[in-house]
Tab-separated table of C-alpha atoms and ligand atoms in Angstrom:
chain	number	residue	atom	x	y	z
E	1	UNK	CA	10.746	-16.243	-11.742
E	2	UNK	CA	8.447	-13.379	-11.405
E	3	UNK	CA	6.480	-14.602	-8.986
E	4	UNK	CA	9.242	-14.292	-7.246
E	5	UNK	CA	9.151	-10.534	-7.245
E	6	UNK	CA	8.073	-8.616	-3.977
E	7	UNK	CA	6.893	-5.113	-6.228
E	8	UNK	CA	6.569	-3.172	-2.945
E	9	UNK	CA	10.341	-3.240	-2.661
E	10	UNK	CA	10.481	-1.301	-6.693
E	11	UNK	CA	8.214	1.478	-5.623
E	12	UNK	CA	9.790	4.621	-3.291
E	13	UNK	CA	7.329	7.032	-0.789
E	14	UNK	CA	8.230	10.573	-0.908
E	15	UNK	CA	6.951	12.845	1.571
E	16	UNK	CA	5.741	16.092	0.817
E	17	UNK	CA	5.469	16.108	-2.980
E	18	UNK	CA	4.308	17.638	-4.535
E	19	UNK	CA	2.530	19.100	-1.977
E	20	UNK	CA	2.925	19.085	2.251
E	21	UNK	CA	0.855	16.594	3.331
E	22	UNK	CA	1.084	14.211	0.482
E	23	UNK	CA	3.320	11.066	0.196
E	24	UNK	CA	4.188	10.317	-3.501
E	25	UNK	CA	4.202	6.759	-4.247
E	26	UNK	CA	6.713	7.166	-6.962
E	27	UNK	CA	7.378	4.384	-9.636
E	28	UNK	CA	10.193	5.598	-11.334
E	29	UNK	CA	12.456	2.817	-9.479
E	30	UNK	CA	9.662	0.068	-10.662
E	31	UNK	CA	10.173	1.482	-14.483
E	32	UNK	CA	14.085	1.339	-13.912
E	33	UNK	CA	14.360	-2.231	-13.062
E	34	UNK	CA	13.201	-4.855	-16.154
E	35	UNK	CA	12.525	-8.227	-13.908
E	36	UNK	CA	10.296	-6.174	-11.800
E	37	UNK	CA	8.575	-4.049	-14.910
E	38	UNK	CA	8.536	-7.066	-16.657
E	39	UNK	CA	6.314	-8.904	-13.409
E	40	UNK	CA	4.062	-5.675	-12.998
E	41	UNK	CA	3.028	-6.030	-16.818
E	42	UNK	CA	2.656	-9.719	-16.513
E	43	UNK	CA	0.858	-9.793	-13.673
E	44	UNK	CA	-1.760	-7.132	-14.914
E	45	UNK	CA	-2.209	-8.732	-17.922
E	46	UNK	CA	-3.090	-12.257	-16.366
E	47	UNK	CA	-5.905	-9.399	-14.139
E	48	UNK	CA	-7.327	-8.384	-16.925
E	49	UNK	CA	-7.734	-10.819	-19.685
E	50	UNK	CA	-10.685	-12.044	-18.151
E	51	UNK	CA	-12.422	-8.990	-18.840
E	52	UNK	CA	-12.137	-9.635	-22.534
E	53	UNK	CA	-10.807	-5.870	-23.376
E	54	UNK	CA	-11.063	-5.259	-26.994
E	55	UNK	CA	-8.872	-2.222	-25.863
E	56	UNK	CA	-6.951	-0.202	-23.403
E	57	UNK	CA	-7.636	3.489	-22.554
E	58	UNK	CA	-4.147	4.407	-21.067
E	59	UNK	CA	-4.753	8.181	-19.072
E	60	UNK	CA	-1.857	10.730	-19.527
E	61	UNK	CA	1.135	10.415	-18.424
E	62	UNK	CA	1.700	7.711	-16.105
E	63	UNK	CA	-0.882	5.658	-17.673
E	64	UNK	CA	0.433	5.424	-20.771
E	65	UNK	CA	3.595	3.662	-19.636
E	66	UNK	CA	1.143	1.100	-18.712
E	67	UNK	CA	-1.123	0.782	-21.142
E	68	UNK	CA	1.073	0.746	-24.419
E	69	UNK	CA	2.983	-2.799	-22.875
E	70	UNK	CA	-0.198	-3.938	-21.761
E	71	UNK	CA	-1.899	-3.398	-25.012
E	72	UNK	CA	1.001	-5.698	-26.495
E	73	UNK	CA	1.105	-8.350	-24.350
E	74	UNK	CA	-3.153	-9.029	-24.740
E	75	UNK	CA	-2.941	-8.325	-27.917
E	76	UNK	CA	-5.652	-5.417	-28.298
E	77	UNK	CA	-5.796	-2.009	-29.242
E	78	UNK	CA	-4.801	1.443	-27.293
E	79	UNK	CA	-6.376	4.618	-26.774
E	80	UNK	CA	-5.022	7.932	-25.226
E	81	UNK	CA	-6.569	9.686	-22.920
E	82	UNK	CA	-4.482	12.833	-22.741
E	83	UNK	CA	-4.333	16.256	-20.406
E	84	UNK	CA	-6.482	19.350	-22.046
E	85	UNK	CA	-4.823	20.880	-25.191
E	86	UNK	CA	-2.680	17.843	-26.390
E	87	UNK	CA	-4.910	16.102	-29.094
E	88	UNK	CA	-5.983	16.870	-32.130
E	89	UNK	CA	-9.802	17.468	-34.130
E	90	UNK	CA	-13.135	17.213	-32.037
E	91	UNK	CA	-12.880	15.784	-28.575
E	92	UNK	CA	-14.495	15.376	-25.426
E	93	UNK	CA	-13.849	16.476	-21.947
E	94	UNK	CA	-14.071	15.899	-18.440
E	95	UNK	CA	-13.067	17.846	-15.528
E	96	UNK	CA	-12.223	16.559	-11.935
E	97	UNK	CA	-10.779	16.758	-8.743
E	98	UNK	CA	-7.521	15.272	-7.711
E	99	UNK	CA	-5.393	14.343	-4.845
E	100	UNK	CA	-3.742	17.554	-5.118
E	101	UNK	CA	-5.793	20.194	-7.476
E	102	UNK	CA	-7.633	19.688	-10.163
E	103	UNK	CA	-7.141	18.561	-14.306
E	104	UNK	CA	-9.056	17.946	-17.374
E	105	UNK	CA	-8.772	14.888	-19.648
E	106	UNK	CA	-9.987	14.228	-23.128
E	107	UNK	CA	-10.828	11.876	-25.856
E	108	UNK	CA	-10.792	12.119	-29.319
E	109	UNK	CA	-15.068	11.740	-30.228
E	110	UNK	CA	-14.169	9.378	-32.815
E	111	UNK	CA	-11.315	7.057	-30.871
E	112	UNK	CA	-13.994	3.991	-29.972
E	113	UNK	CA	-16.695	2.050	-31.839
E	114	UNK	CA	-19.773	2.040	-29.994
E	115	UNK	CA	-20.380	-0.951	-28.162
E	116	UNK	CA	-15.957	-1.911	-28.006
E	117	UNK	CA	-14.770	-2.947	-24.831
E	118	UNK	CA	-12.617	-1.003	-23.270
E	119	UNK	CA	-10.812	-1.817	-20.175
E	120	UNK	CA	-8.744	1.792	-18.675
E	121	UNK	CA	-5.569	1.587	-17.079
E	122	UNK	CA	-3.576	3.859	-14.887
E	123	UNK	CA	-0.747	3.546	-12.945
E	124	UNK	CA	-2.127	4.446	-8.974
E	125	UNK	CA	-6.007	5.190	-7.720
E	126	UNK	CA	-6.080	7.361	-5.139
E	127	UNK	CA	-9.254	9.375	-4.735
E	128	UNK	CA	-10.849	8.005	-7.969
E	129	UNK	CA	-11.391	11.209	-9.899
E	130	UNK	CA	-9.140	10.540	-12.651
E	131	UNK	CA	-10.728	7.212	-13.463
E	132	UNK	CA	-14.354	8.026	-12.599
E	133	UNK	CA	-13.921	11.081	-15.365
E	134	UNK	CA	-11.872	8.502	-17.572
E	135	UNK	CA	-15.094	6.498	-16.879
E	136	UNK	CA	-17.471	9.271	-18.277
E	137	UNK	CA	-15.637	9.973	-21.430
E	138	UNK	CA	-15.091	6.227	-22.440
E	139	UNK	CA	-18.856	5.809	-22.167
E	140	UNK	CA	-19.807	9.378	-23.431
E	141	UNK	CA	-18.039	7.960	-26.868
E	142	UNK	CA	-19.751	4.940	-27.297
E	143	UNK	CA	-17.480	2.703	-24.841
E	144	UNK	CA	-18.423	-0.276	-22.602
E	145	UNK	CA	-15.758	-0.251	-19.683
E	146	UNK	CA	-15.504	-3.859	-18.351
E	147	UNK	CA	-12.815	-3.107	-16.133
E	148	UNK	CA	-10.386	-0.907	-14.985
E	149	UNK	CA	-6.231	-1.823	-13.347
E	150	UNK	CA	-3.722	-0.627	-12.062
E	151	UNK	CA	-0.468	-0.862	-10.445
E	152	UNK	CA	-0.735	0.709	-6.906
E	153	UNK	CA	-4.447	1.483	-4.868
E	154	UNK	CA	-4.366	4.186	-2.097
E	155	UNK	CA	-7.217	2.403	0.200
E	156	UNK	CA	-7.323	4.907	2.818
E	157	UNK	CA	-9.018	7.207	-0.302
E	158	UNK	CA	-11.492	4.754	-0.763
E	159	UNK	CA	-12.034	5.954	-4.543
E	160	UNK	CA	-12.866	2.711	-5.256
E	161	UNK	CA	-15.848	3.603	-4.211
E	162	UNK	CA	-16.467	6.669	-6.916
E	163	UNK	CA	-16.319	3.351	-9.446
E	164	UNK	CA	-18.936	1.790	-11.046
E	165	UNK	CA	-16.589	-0.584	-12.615
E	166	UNK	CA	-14.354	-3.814	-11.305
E	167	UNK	CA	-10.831	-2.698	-10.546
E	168	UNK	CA	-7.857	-4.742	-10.538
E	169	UNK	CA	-4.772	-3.568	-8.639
E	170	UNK	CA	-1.450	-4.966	-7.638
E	171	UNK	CA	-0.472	-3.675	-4.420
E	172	UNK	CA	-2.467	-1.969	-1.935
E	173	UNK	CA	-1.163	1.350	0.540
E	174	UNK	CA	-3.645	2.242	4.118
E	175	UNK	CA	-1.651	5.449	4.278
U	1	PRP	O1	-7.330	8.884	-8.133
U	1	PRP	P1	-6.928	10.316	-8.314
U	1	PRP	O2	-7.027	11.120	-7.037
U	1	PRP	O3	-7.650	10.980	-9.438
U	1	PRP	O4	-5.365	10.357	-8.644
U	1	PRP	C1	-4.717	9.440	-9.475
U	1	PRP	C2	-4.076	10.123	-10.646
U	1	PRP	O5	-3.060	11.052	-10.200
U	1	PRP	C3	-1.845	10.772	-10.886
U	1	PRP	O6	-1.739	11.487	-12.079
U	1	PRP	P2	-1.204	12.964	-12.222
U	1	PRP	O7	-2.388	13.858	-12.449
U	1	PRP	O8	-0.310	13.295	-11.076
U	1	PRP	O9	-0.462	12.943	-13.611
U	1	PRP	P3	0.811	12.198	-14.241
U	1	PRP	O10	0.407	10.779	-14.562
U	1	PRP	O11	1.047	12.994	-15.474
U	1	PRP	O12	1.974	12.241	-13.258
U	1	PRP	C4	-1.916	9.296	-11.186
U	1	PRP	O13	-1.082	8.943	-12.260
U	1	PRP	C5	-3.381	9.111	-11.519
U	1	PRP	O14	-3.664	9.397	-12.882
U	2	ADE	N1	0.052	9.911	-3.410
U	2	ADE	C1	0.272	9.780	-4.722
U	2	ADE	N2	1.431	9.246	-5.193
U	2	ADE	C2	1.645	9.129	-6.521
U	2	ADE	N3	0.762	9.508	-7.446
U	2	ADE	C3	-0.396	10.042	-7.033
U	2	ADE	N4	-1.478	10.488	-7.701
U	2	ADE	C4	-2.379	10.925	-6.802
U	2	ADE	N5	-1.943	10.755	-5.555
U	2	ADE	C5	-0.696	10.201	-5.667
């Protein structure tokens, strides 16, 4: 059963990637195994249907692994968020800070009717930049974020607290 499933024991730590100094939670071994996928999309799904998304804002690239399953198994909509560059007529964007360096995401203007829930999902929060910007852009287009999930939480980043929205995660790392 999937219950069952202990998800720590899918997901490797590498150290020093891709920088010294950072350990890379790395959930290529989660992706690889379908009992343990299958749980992490489950058990995200049962997190946020309470939230009553109307849609899911997956952010490029490990988001969207997420997000597109997810979308299927509530039964809503899914939006891209996607790196600078990559999408096509008018957007909007939003640059931040990350663990490591810094990136810009965008939107497509017209990708959300105002007022449609939209609940973001990546797949790791570390020091909240990524989602706080994803945040911004949902709302700067006319979306009402109920929620946001994802897989893994660094704590020790606390970017939690750069939220103004709930967020559900699965599995929490203190360093
Ligand atoms: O909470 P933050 O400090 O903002 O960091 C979290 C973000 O960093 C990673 O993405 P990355 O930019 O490495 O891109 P990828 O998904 O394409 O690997 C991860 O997938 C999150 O999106
Ligand atoms: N430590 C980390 N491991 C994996 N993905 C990340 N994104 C930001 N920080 C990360």
């Amino acid at each position: 059963m999937s219950s069952d499933i202990d998800l720590k024991k899918h997901i490797r730590s590498i150290p020093d990637f891709p920088k010294p100094g950072i350990l890379f939670y790395d959930i290529s071994t989660l992706l690889a195994h379908p009992k343990a996928w299958h749980a992490t999309i489950e058990r995200l799904a049962d997190r946020l249907r309470p939230h009553k998304p109307d849609v899911l804002a997956g952010i490029e690239s490990r988001g969207f692994l997420l997000a597109a399953p997810l979308a299927l198994a509530l039964g809503t909509g899914f939006v891209m968020l996607r790196k600078q560059g990559k999408l096509p007529g008018t957007t909007v964007r939003h640059t931040y800070a990350l663990e490591y360096g810094t990136d810009t995401i965008e939107i497509q203007q017209d990708a959300i009717g105002k007022g449609t829930r939209v609940a973001l999902v990546d797949d790791l929060l570390a020091t909240g930049g990524t989602m706080a910007a994803a945040v911004t852009l949902l709302e700067s287009v006319g979306g009402v974020v109920p929620a946001a999930a994802c897989i893994i939480e660094l704590t020790f980043l606390e970017g939690r607290k750069k939220l103004k929205v709930p967020v559900e995660t699965l599995l929490e790392y203190d360093s």
